[in-house]
């Protein structure tokens, strides 16, 4: 996707504060953090949203959650929140699947 913001970050065409990467995923700091730790976990493959994923993406989706679990271990976080906004009504503003990894402050439920 030539003009997708997160594809451009994956290709290093736009700078981001990258925390880690593997063959399938990139983790970088959210530009507008909503918690002391606010990372975005992004598949390198372009998927517009979770709703656009298919059976063939099962391993990739699992991988993204394992990245979150690994981040929590590495950062010694006892609690964190993993959120994927799906669709404009849920607050999705970038049409490239991503998980928000939030930690470092008390979290309210339900989310707003
Ligand atoms: P969404 O609103 O789609 O759930 O999440 C998109 C997130 O991307 C937002 O939290 C927003 O702050 C973040 N974001 C938007 N543009 C950029 C950018 O250029 N760089 C980084 N690092 N994050 C961005
Ligand atoms: Zn993309």
PDB file of C-alpha atoms and ligand atoms in Angstrom:
ATOM      1  CA  UNK A   1       0.000   0.000   0.000  1.00  0.00           C
ATOM      2  CA  UNK A   2       1.921   2.985  -1.326  1.00  0.00           C
ATOM      3  CA  UNK A   3       0.355   5.727   0.765  1.00  0.00           C
ATOM      4  CA  UNK A   4      -0.625   3.822   3.919  1.00  0.00           C
ATOM      5  CA  UNK A   5       0.932   5.581   6.925  1.00  0.00           C
ATOM      6  CA  UNK A   6       1.940   2.421   8.791  1.00  0.00           C
ATOM      7  CA  UNK A   7       3.220   0.712   5.613  1.00  0.00           C
ATOM      8  CA  UNK A   8       5.402   3.781   5.155  1.00  0.00           C
ATOM      9  CA  UNK A   9       6.682   3.478   8.727  1.00  0.00           C
ATOM     10  CA  UNK A  10       7.387  -0.240   8.103  1.00  0.00           C
ATOM     11  CA  UNK A  11       9.389   0.752   4.997  1.00  0.00           C
ATOM     12  CA  UNK A  12      11.213   3.444   7.028  1.00  0.00           C
ATOM     13  CA  UNK A  13       9.880   6.177   4.724  1.00  0.00           C
ATOM     14  CA  UNK A  14       8.453   8.001   7.742  1.00  0.00           C
ATOM     15  CA  UNK A  15      10.393   8.163  11.013  1.00  0.00           C
ATOM     16  CA  UNK A  16       9.052   6.464  14.108  1.00  0.00           C
ATOM     17  CA  UNK A  17      10.458   5.534  17.460  1.00  0.00           C
ATOM     18  CA  UNK A  18      10.872   1.826  16.791  1.00  0.00           C
ATOM     19  CA  UNK A  19      11.048  -0.423  19.834  1.00  0.00           C
ATOM     20  CA  UNK A  20      11.485  -3.799  18.179  1.00  0.00           C
ATOM     21  CA  UNK A  21      10.767  -5.789  15.065  1.00  0.00           C
ATOM     22  CA  UNK A  22      10.762  -9.318  13.769  1.00  0.00           C
ATOM     23  CA  UNK A  23      10.029 -10.832  10.366  1.00  0.00           C
ATOM     24  CA  UNK A  24       6.308 -10.192  10.663  1.00  0.00           C
ATOM     25  CA  UNK A  25       5.765  -7.324  13.048  1.00  0.00           C
ATOM     26  CA  UNK A  26       6.979  -3.853  13.947  1.00  0.00           C
ATOM     27  CA  UNK A  27       6.561  -2.213  17.355  1.00  0.00           C
ATOM     28  CA  UNK A  28       6.877   1.554  17.700  1.00  0.00           C
ATOM     29  CA  UNK A  29       5.812   4.302  20.098  1.00  0.00           C
ATOM     30  CA  UNK A  30       2.474   5.987  19.486  1.00  0.00           C
ATOM     31  CA  UNK A  31       2.996   9.616  18.486  1.00  0.00           C
ATOM     32  CA  UNK A  32       0.222  10.700  20.880  1.00  0.00           C
ATOM     33  CA  UNK A  33       0.628   8.478  23.939  1.00  0.00           C
ATOM     34  CA  UNK A  34      -2.458   7.827  26.050  1.00  0.00           C
ATOM     35  CA  UNK A  35      -0.526   6.078  28.838  1.00  0.00           C
ATOM     36  CA  UNK A  36       3.070   6.145  30.115  1.00  0.00           C
ATOM     37  CA  UNK A  37       3.685   3.139  27.848  1.00  0.00           C
ATOM     38  CA  UNK A  38       1.764   3.339  24.573  1.00  0.00           C
ATOM     39  CA  UNK A  39       3.142   1.183  21.782  1.00  0.00           C
ATOM     40  CA  UNK A  40       1.658   0.161  18.465  1.00  0.00           C
ATOM     41  CA  UNK A  41       2.096  -3.443  17.340  1.00  0.00           C
ATOM     42  CA  UNK A  42       1.725  -3.558  13.592  1.00  0.00           C
ATOM     43  CA  UNK A  43       1.930  -6.406  11.072  1.00  0.00           C
ATOM     44  CA  UNK A  44       4.383  -5.686   8.267  1.00  0.00           C
ATOM     45  CA  UNK A  45       1.781  -7.061   5.878  1.00  0.00           C
ATOM     46  CA  UNK A  46      -0.936  -4.532   5.082  1.00  0.00           C
ATOM     47  CA  UNK A  47      -4.324  -5.485   6.484  1.00  0.00           C
ATOM     48  CA  UNK A  48      -6.815  -2.625   6.724  1.00  0.00           C
ATOM     49  CA  UNK A  49      -8.313  -3.885   9.980  1.00  0.00           C
ATOM     50  CA  UNK A  50      -9.054  -7.010  11.970  1.00  0.00           C
ATOM     51  CA  UNK A  51     -12.290  -7.298   9.998  1.00  0.00           C
ATOM     52  CA  UNK A  52     -10.223  -7.567   6.822  1.00  0.00           C
ATOM     53  CA  UNK A  53      -8.219 -10.538   8.072  1.00  0.00           C
ATOM     54  CA  UNK A  54      -8.881 -14.053   6.822  1.00  0.00           C
ATOM     55  CA  UNK A  55      -8.224 -17.649   7.886  1.00  0.00           C
ATOM     56  CA  UNK A  56      -4.791 -17.445   6.279  1.00  0.00           C
ATOM     57  CA  UNK A  57      -3.862 -14.670   8.721  1.00  0.00           C
ATOM     58  CA  UNK A  58      -4.402 -16.815  11.816  1.00  0.00           C
ATOM     59  CA  UNK A  59      -0.701 -17.344  12.487  1.00  0.00           C
ATOM     60  CA  UNK A  60       0.061 -13.661  11.942  1.00  0.00           C
ATOM     61  CA  UNK A  61      -2.696 -12.556  14.318  1.00  0.00           C
ATOM     62  CA  UNK A  62      -1.452 -14.991  16.937  1.00  0.00           C
ATOM     63  CA  UNK A  63       2.065 -13.708  16.422  1.00  0.00           C
ATOM     64  CA  UNK A  64       0.983 -10.117  17.144  1.00  0.00           C
ATOM     65  CA  UNK A  65      -0.485 -11.173  20.475  1.00  0.00           C
ATOM     66  CA  UNK A  66       2.642 -13.112  21.338  1.00  0.00           C
ATOM     67  CA  UNK A  67       4.644  -9.956  20.626  1.00  0.00           C
ATOM     68  CA  UNK A  68       2.466  -8.194  23.217  1.00  0.00           C
ATOM     69  CA  UNK A  69       3.073 -10.948  25.754  1.00  0.00           C
ATOM     70  CA  UNK A  70       6.810 -10.782  25.098  1.00  0.00           C
ATOM     71  CA  UNK A  71       6.846  -6.987  25.464  1.00  0.00           C
ATOM     72  CA  UNK A  72       5.103  -7.257  28.826  1.00  0.00           C
ATOM     73  CA  UNK A  73       7.684  -9.786  30.031  1.00  0.00           C
ATOM     74  CA  UNK A  74      10.604  -7.750  28.781  1.00  0.00           C
ATOM     75  CA  UNK A  75       9.252  -4.566  30.339  1.00  0.00           C
ATOM     76  CA  UNK A  76       8.299  -6.434  33.535  1.00  0.00           C
ATOM     77  CA  UNK A  77       4.730  -5.181  33.332  1.00  0.00           C
ATOM     78  CA  UNK A  78       2.265  -7.024  35.512  1.00  0.00           C
ATOM     79  CA  UNK A  79      -0.699  -5.519  33.677  1.00  0.00           C
ATOM     80  CA  UNK A  80      -1.300  -4.021  30.277  1.00  0.00           C
ATOM     81  CA  UNK A  81      -4.155  -3.451  27.860  1.00  0.00           C
ATOM     82  CA  UNK A  82      -4.208  -4.573  24.240  1.00  0.00           C
ATOM     83  CA  UNK A  83      -6.740  -2.756  22.055  1.00  0.00           C
ATOM     84  CA  UNK A  84      -7.559  -2.873  18.359  1.00  0.00           C
ATOM     85  CA  UNK A  85     -10.048  -0.257  17.227  1.00  0.00           C
ATOM     86  CA  UNK A  86     -11.972  -1.662  14.304  1.00  0.00           C
ATOM     87  CA  UNK A  87     -13.869   0.801  12.136  1.00  0.00           C
ATOM     88  CA  UNK A  88     -14.405   4.555  12.486  1.00  0.00           C
ATOM     89  CA  UNK A  89     -17.175   4.142  15.041  1.00  0.00           C
ATOM     90  CA  UNK A  90     -14.750   2.320  17.324  1.00  0.00           C
ATOM     91  CA  UNK A  91     -12.104   4.999  16.905  1.00  0.00           C
ATOM     92  CA  UNK A  92      -9.940   3.546  14.143  1.00  0.00           C
ATOM     93  CA  UNK A  93      -8.124   6.407  12.433  1.00  0.00           C
ATOM     94  CA  UNK A  94      -5.340   4.534  10.586  1.00  0.00           C
ATOM     95  CA  UNK A  95      -6.512   1.864   8.173  1.00  0.00           C
ATOM     96  CA  UNK A  96      -3.675  -0.588   8.806  1.00  0.00           C
ATOM     97  CA  UNK A  97      -4.340  -3.195  11.490  1.00  0.00           C
ATOM     98  CA  UNK A  98      -2.630  -2.357  14.765  1.00  0.00           C
ATOM     99  CA  UNK A  99      -2.839  -3.250  18.415  1.00  0.00           C
ATOM    100  CA  UNK A 100      -2.421  -0.514  20.987  1.00  0.00           C
ATOM    101  CA  UNK A 101      -0.265  -1.769  23.873  1.00  0.00           C
ATOM    102  CA  UNK A 102      -1.025   0.435  26.883  1.00  0.00           C
ATOM    103  CA  UNK A 103       0.443   0.253  30.368  1.00  0.00           C
ATOM    104  CA  UNK A 104       1.718   2.276  33.264  1.00  0.00           C
ATOM    105  CA  UNK A 105      -1.476   3.767  34.664  1.00  0.00           C
ATOM    106  CA  UNK A 106      -4.762   2.457  36.080  1.00  0.00           C
ATOM    107  CA  UNK A 107      -7.199   1.511  33.306  1.00  0.00           C
ATOM    108  CA  UNK A 108     -10.933   2.143  33.427  1.00  0.00           C
ATOM    109  CA  UNK A 109     -13.612  -0.267  32.263  1.00  0.00           C
ATOM    110  CA  UNK A 110     -15.611   0.060  30.085  1.00  0.00           C
ATOM    111  CA  UNK A 111     -13.368   2.085  27.776  1.00  0.00           C
ATOM    112  CA  UNK A 112     -14.904   5.277  26.420  1.00  0.00           C
TER     113      UNK A 112
HETATM  114  P1  LIG B   1      -6.383   4.240  15.860  1.00  0.00           P
HETATM  115  O1  LIG B   1      -6.981   5.597  16.102  1.00  0.00           O
HETATM  116  O2  LIG B   1      -6.463   3.883  14.387  1.00  0.00           O
HETATM  117  O3  LIG B   1      -6.868   3.154  16.754  1.00  0.00           O
HETATM  118  O4  LIG B   1      -4.851   4.375  16.213  1.00  0.00           O
HETATM  119  C1  LIG B   1      -3.947   5.068  15.409  1.00  0.00           C
HETATM  120  C2  LIG B   1      -2.838   5.536  16.313  1.00  0.00           C
HETATM  121  O5  LIG B   1      -1.757   5.945  15.487  1.00  0.00           O
HETATM  122  C3  LIG B   1      -3.218   6.749  17.161  1.00  0.00           C
HETATM  123  O6  LIG B   1      -3.097   6.410  18.531  1.00  0.00           O
HETATM  124  C4  LIG B   1      -2.228   7.831  16.727  1.00  0.00           C
HETATM  125  O7  LIG B   1      -1.766   8.604  17.798  1.00  0.00           O
HETATM  126  C5  LIG B   1      -1.127   7.020  16.085  1.00  0.00           C
HETATM  127  N1  LIG B   1      -0.437   7.731  15.019  1.00  0.00           N
HETATM  128  C6  LIG B   1      -1.009   8.477  14.033  1.00  0.00           C
HETATM  129  N2  LIG B   1      -0.054   8.942  13.198  1.00  0.00           N
HETATM  130  C7  LIG B   1       1.128   8.480  13.687  1.00  0.00           C
HETATM  131  C8  LIG B   1       2.485   8.643  13.249  1.00  0.00           C
HETATM  132  O8  LIG B   1       2.789   9.293  12.252  1.00  0.00           O
HETATM  133  N3  LIG B   1       3.442   8.025  14.002  1.00  0.00           N
HETATM  134  C9  LIG B   1       3.140   7.292  15.112  1.00  0.00           C
HETATM  135  N4  LIG B   1       4.172   6.744  15.770  1.00  0.00           N
HETATM  136  N5  LIG B   1       1.880   7.110  15.538  1.00  0.00           N
HETATM  137  C10 LIG B   1       0.891   7.711  14.832  1.00  0.00           C
HETATM  138 ZN1  LIG B   2      -0.568  -0.439   5.472  1.00  0.00          ZN
END
